[in-house]
Short mmCIF file of C-alpha atoms in Angstrom, two decimals:
data_model
loop_
_atom_site.label_atom_id
_atom_site.label_comp_id
_atom_site.label_asym_id
_atom_site.label_seq_id
_atom_site.Cartn_x
_atom_site.Cartn_y
_atom_site.Cartn_z
CA MET A 1 12.11 51.40 22.11
CA TRP A 2 11.67 47.86 20.72
CA GLU A 3 14.38 46.54 18.44
CA TYR A 4 12.69 45.46 15.23
CA THR A 5 14.19 43.51 12.30
CA ASP A 6 14.16 45.15 8.86
CA LYS A 7 11.42 42.66 7.75
CA VAL A 8 9.17 43.74 10.66
CA MET A 9 9.70 47.37 9.80
CA ASP A 10 8.97 46.60 6.21
CA HIS A 11 5.70 44.94 6.78
CA PHE A 12 4.77 47.51 9.47
CA LEU A 13 5.49 50.62 7.14
CA ASN A 14 4.28 48.75 3.95
CA PRO A 15 1.74 46.29 5.09
CA ARG A 16 0.54 43.78 2.37
CA ASN A 17 -3.02 42.89 1.93
CA ALA A 18 -4.52 45.24 4.50
CA GLY A 19 -8.17 45.91 4.26
CA GLU A 20 -11.52 44.01 4.04
CA MET A 21 -12.14 41.30 1.55
CA GLU A 22 -15.40 41.07 -0.51
CA ASN A 23 -17.33 37.68 -0.29
CA PRO A 24 -14.54 35.94 1.68
CA SER A 25 -14.69 32.20 2.11
CA ALA A 26 -13.68 32.37 5.81
CA VAL A 27 -13.27 34.96 8.51
CA GLY A 28 -11.37 34.52 11.72
CA GLU A 29 -11.52 37.15 14.52
CA VAL A 30 -9.42 37.36 17.73
CA GLY A 31 -8.69 39.86 20.39
CA SER A 32 -10.70 42.92 21.36
CA LEU A 33 -10.41 46.68 21.12
CA ALA A 34 -10.81 46.94 24.77
CA CYS A 35 -7.61 44.95 25.19
CA GLY A 36 -5.65 47.03 22.74
CA ASP A 37 -5.24 44.21 20.26
CA ALA A 38 -7.65 42.89 17.54
CA LEU A 39 -7.21 40.98 14.37
CA ARG A 40 -9.72 40.00 11.58
CA LEU A 41 -8.30 37.68 8.97
CA PHE A 42 -10.12 36.99 5.63
CA LEU A 43 -9.44 34.00 3.43
CA LYS A 44 -10.45 33.07 -0.07
CA ILE A 45 -10.30 29.34 -0.55
CA ASP A 46 -11.17 27.55 -3.77
CA ASP A 47 -13.05 24.28 -4.28
CA LYS A 48 -9.67 22.45 -3.99
CA GLY A 49 -8.93 23.77 -0.61
CA VAL A 50 -6.34 26.07 -1.70
CA ILE A 51 -5.97 29.58 -0.30
CA GLN A 52 -6.09 31.95 -3.18
CA ASP A 53 -6.10 35.22 -1.27
CA ALA A 54 -5.68 36.51 2.27
CA ARG A 55 -6.45 39.96 3.73
CA PHE A 56 -6.49 41.41 7.20
CA GLN A 57 -7.75 44.22 9.33
CA THR A 58 -6.00 44.83 12.78
CA PHE A 59 -5.82 47.28 15.58
CA GLY A 60 -2.49 47.03 17.27
CA CYS A 61 1.08 47.80 17.36
CA ALA A 62 3.83 47.59 14.84
CA SER A 63 4.33 43.82 15.63
CA ALA A 64 0.72 43.15 15.29
CA ILE A 65 0.49 44.80 11.88
CA ALA A 66 3.73 43.04 10.66
CA SER A 67 2.64 39.71 11.93
CA SER A 68 -0.76 40.12 10.19
CA SER A 69 0.85 41.33 6.98
CA VAL A 70 3.39 38.56 6.84
CA LEU A 71 0.85 35.86 7.58
CA THR A 72 -1.36 36.76 4.68
CA GLU A 73 1.71 36.45 2.36
CA ILE A 74 2.61 33.16 3.87
CA LEU A 75 -0.96 31.79 3.39
CA LYS A 76 -1.46 32.56 -0.31
CA GLY A 77 -1.05 29.41 -2.41
CA LYS A 78 -1.07 27.01 0.57
CA THR A 79 -3.59 24.25 1.04
CA VAL A 80 -5.83 24.28 4.05
CA ALA A 81 -3.89 21.24 5.30
CA GLU A 82 -0.66 23.11 4.97
CA ALA A 83 -2.16 26.26 6.64
CA GLU A 84 -3.25 24.17 9.65
CA LYS A 85 0.38 23.35 10.35
CA LEU A 86 1.48 27.02 10.71
CA THR A 87 2.34 28.33 14.21
CA ASN A 88 3.26 31.56 15.75
CA LYS A 89 6.97 30.34 15.63
CA ASP A 90 6.61 30.32 11.78
CA ILE A 91 5.24 33.81 11.69
CA ALA A 92 8.00 35.17 13.94
CA ALA A 93 10.62 33.25 11.95
CA TYR A 94 9.42 34.76 8.70
CA LEU A 95 9.85 38.07 10.19
CA GLY A 96 13.29 37.40 11.31
CA GLY A 97 12.29 37.32 15.01
CA LEU A 98 10.18 39.45 17.20
CA PRO A 99 10.97 41.05 20.62
CA LYS A 100 10.02 38.59 23.32
CA GLU A 101 7.61 41.12 24.86
CA LYS A 102 5.73 41.07 21.36
CA MET A 103 5.48 37.47 20.82
CA HIS A 104 1.81 37.56 21.58
CA CYS A 105 1.31 39.42 18.24
CA SER A 106 2.40 36.32 16.42
CA VAL A 107 0.24 34.11 18.72
CA MET A 108 -2.78 36.41 17.68
CA GLY A 109 -2.06 35.55 13.98
CA GLU A 110 -2.01 31.77 14.72
CA GLU A 111 -5.39 32.02 16.68
CA ALA A 112 -7.11 34.20 13.88
CA LEU A 113 -6.00 31.56 11.30
CA ALA A 114 -7.42 28.80 13.46
CA ALA A 115 -10.72 30.59 13.80
CA ALA A 116 -10.78 31.28 10.22
CA LEU A 117 -10.38 27.69 9.20
CA LYS A 118 -13.03 26.73 11.71
CA ASN A 119 -15.41 29.21 10.03
CA TRP A 120 -14.64 27.77 6.66
CA ARG A 121 -15.55 24.30 7.93
CA GLY A 122 -18.84 25.68 9.28
CA GLU A 123 -17.74 24.98 12.91
CA ALA A 124 -19.23 27.35 15.53
CA ALA A 125 -16.72 29.63 17.27
CA PRO A 126 -15.95 28.25 20.71
CA SER A 127 -17.94 29.83 23.60
CA PRO A 128 -16.01 31.56 26.41
CA ALA A 129 -17.07 28.66 28.69
CA ALA A 130 -15.64 26.18 26.23
CA GLU A 131 -12.15 28.05 26.27
CA GLY A 132 -11.98 27.48 29.97
CA ARG A 133 -11.99 29.48 33.13
CA LEU A 134 -11.06 33.32 32.64
CA VAL A 135 -7.72 33.87 34.70
CA CYS A 136 -6.68 37.44 33.44
CA LYS A 137 -9.66 39.70 33.41
CA CYS A 138 -7.72 42.60 31.95
CA PHE A 139 -6.97 40.89 28.88
CA GLY A 140 -9.63 38.17 28.68
CA VAL A 141 -7.07 35.30 28.69
CA THR A 142 -8.40 31.80 29.88
CA GLU A 143 -6.66 29.08 31.59
CA GLU A 144 -6.51 26.73 28.61
CA THR A 145 -4.99 29.55 26.46
CA ILE A 146 -2.28 29.93 29.14
CA ARG A 147 -1.63 26.17 29.54
CA ARG A 148 -1.49 25.79 25.76
CA ALA A 149 1.05 28.65 25.38
CA ILE A 150 3.17 27.03 28.14
CA ARG A 151 3.12 23.60 26.37
CA GLU A 152 3.60 24.83 22.73
CA ASN A 153 6.37 27.37 23.53
CA ASP A 154 8.15 25.69 26.49
CA LEU A 155 7.44 28.79 28.58
CA LYS A 156 9.30 28.79 32.02
CA THR A 157 8.42 32.00 33.77
CA VAL A 158 5.41 34.27 34.28
CA GLU A 159 7.04 36.88 32.30
CA ASP A 160 7.20 34.49 29.39
CA ILE A 161 3.36 33.86 29.78
CA THR A 162 2.86 37.71 29.69
CA ASN A 163 4.92 37.98 26.63
CA PHE A 164 3.17 35.17 24.73
CA THR A 165 -0.53 35.87 26.01
CA LYS A 166 -0.55 39.29 27.65
CA ALA A 167 -1.89 37.54 30.75
CA GLY A 168 -0.70 39.32 33.81
CA GLY A 169 0.18 42.48 31.97
CA GLY A 170 -2.47 44.77 33.44
CA CYS A 171 -3.26 45.06 37.10
CA GLY A 172 -1.25 42.01 38.08
CA GLU A 173 -3.99 40.54 40.28
CA CYS A 174 -3.70 37.11 38.38
CA ALA A 175 0.19 36.78 38.98
CA PRO A 176 -0.16 34.22 41.83
CA GLU A 177 -2.56 32.13 39.76
CA LEU A 178 -0.28 32.24 36.81
CA GLU A 179 2.57 31.00 39.04
CA SER A 180 0.25 28.09 39.99
CA ILE A 181 -0.73 27.23 36.34
CA LEU A 182 3.01 27.46 35.36
CA ALA A 183 4.16 25.16 38.12
CA ASP A 184 1.28 22.62 37.47
CA GLU A 185 1.61 22.66 33.61
CA ARG A 186 5.45 22.28 33.76
CA ALA A 187 4.98 19.15 36.02
CA ARG A 188 2.51 17.65 33.57
CA MET A 189 4.78 18.31 30.69
CA ALA A 190 7.65 16.54 32.65
CA SER A 191 5.40 13.59 33.43
CA ALA A 192 4.27 13.31 29.68
CA ALA A 193 7.87 13.19 28.34
CA PRO A 194 8.93 10.27 26.46
CA GLY A 195 9.57 7.39 28.84
CA GLY A 196 7.40 9.08 31.44
CA ARG A 197 4.90 7.23 33.66
CA ARG A 198 2.01 8.32 35.51
CA MET A 199 3.31 10.03 38.64
CA THR A 200 2.25 9.32 42.12
CA ASN A 201 1.20 12.18 44.46
CA ILE A 202 4.75 12.07 46.03
CA GLN A 203 6.48 12.11 42.73
CA ARG A 204 4.21 15.08 41.41
CA MET A 205 5.06 17.05 44.59
CA THR A 206 8.80 16.36 44.17
CA GLN A 207 8.59 17.36 40.49
CA VAL A 208 6.64 20.59 41.20
CA THR A 209 9.11 21.46 43.94
CA ARG A 210 11.99 20.98 41.64
CA ILE A 211 10.40 23.15 38.89
CA ILE A 212 9.67 26.02 41.45
CA ASP A 213 13.18 25.73 42.90
CA GLU A 214 15.07 25.49 39.59
CA GLU A 215 12.94 27.61 37.13
CA ILE A 216 10.64 30.00 39.01
CA ARG A 217 12.16 31.00 42.28
CA PRO A 218 15.36 32.16 40.74
CA ALA A 219 13.60 34.63 38.46
CA LEU A 220 11.50 35.98 41.38
CA LYS A 221 14.50 36.42 43.67
CA LYS A 222 16.17 38.74 41.01
CA ASP A 223 13.35 41.16 41.89
CA GLY A 224 13.52 40.50 45.77
CA GLY A 225 10.57 38.10 45.79
CA ASP A 226 9.93 34.56 46.48
CA ILE A 227 7.36 31.71 46.08
CA GLU A 228 6.03 29.03 48.47
CA LEU A 229 4.37 25.81 47.72
CA VAL A 230 1.18 25.71 49.70
CA ASP A 231 -0.56 22.62 48.57
CA ILE A 232 -1.25 20.34 45.56
CA GLU A 233 -4.94 19.48 45.18
CA GLY A 234 -5.06 16.68 42.58
CA VAL A 235 -3.66 18.31 39.52
CA LYS A 236 -4.11 21.91 41.00
CA VAL A 237 -0.99 23.56 42.48
CA VAL A 238 -1.47 26.24 44.95
CA VAL A 239 1.38 28.73 45.71
CA SER A 240 1.83 31.91 47.72
CA LEU A 241 4.10 34.87 46.57
CA ARG A 242 6.43 36.22 49.18
CA GLY A 243 8.65 39.35 49.63
CA ALA A 244 8.63 42.00 46.96
CA CYS A 245 6.39 39.80 44.88
CA VAL A 246 3.43 40.10 47.08
CA GLY A 247 0.75 42.02 45.12
CA CYS A 248 3.23 42.68 42.39
CA PRO A 249 2.05 43.07 38.73
#
């Protein structure tokens, strides 16, 4: 049983602004019923770019309902410029926190808001191809979505990735690829840190090895597994899972 804050339970049991909106200025949709989570966000925006009303429809768990409910409350009265700055961390903070396994619900709120604002501007919704290569087929999560979650939330383990994006939470077939993406993105983040310079191939390999040894391998060894660096092809990191982690979800 998940441990929820009083605010989460309040917004779950007494959701604010639930239901469809007539003549909305913008609509943002994310997720899918097939994946078990879906959110549709409606916004009413006036001529001055101020959000006058916000409503939602969702299919999901208590965290999904609470995240959607509190998001609509946060948005009311904000300008579009202010709304653009909202992140999943803000949504979780307003709720007094979410279980780490449910952080993807707040991410879904952030993504629905971004989709709604694109719709308001008349921008076309990104095609699947524009979102990048599909990595997790069970939940329809692309590589770019995974990389963005790693960067924006400083994710350090595959478990973190699953908690924030649901990738790897189904059959587990994508687990080795998630390890590769994680190692590569962490190395990129390190090289892009203030004062960082463009790394040579040797520096990149050293950095990737350090991240695997210090951040990824310890977590895998707790479950009797291990990870081996196979190769680095440009910016692509290839790894192989060992021990109990071979074929694990």
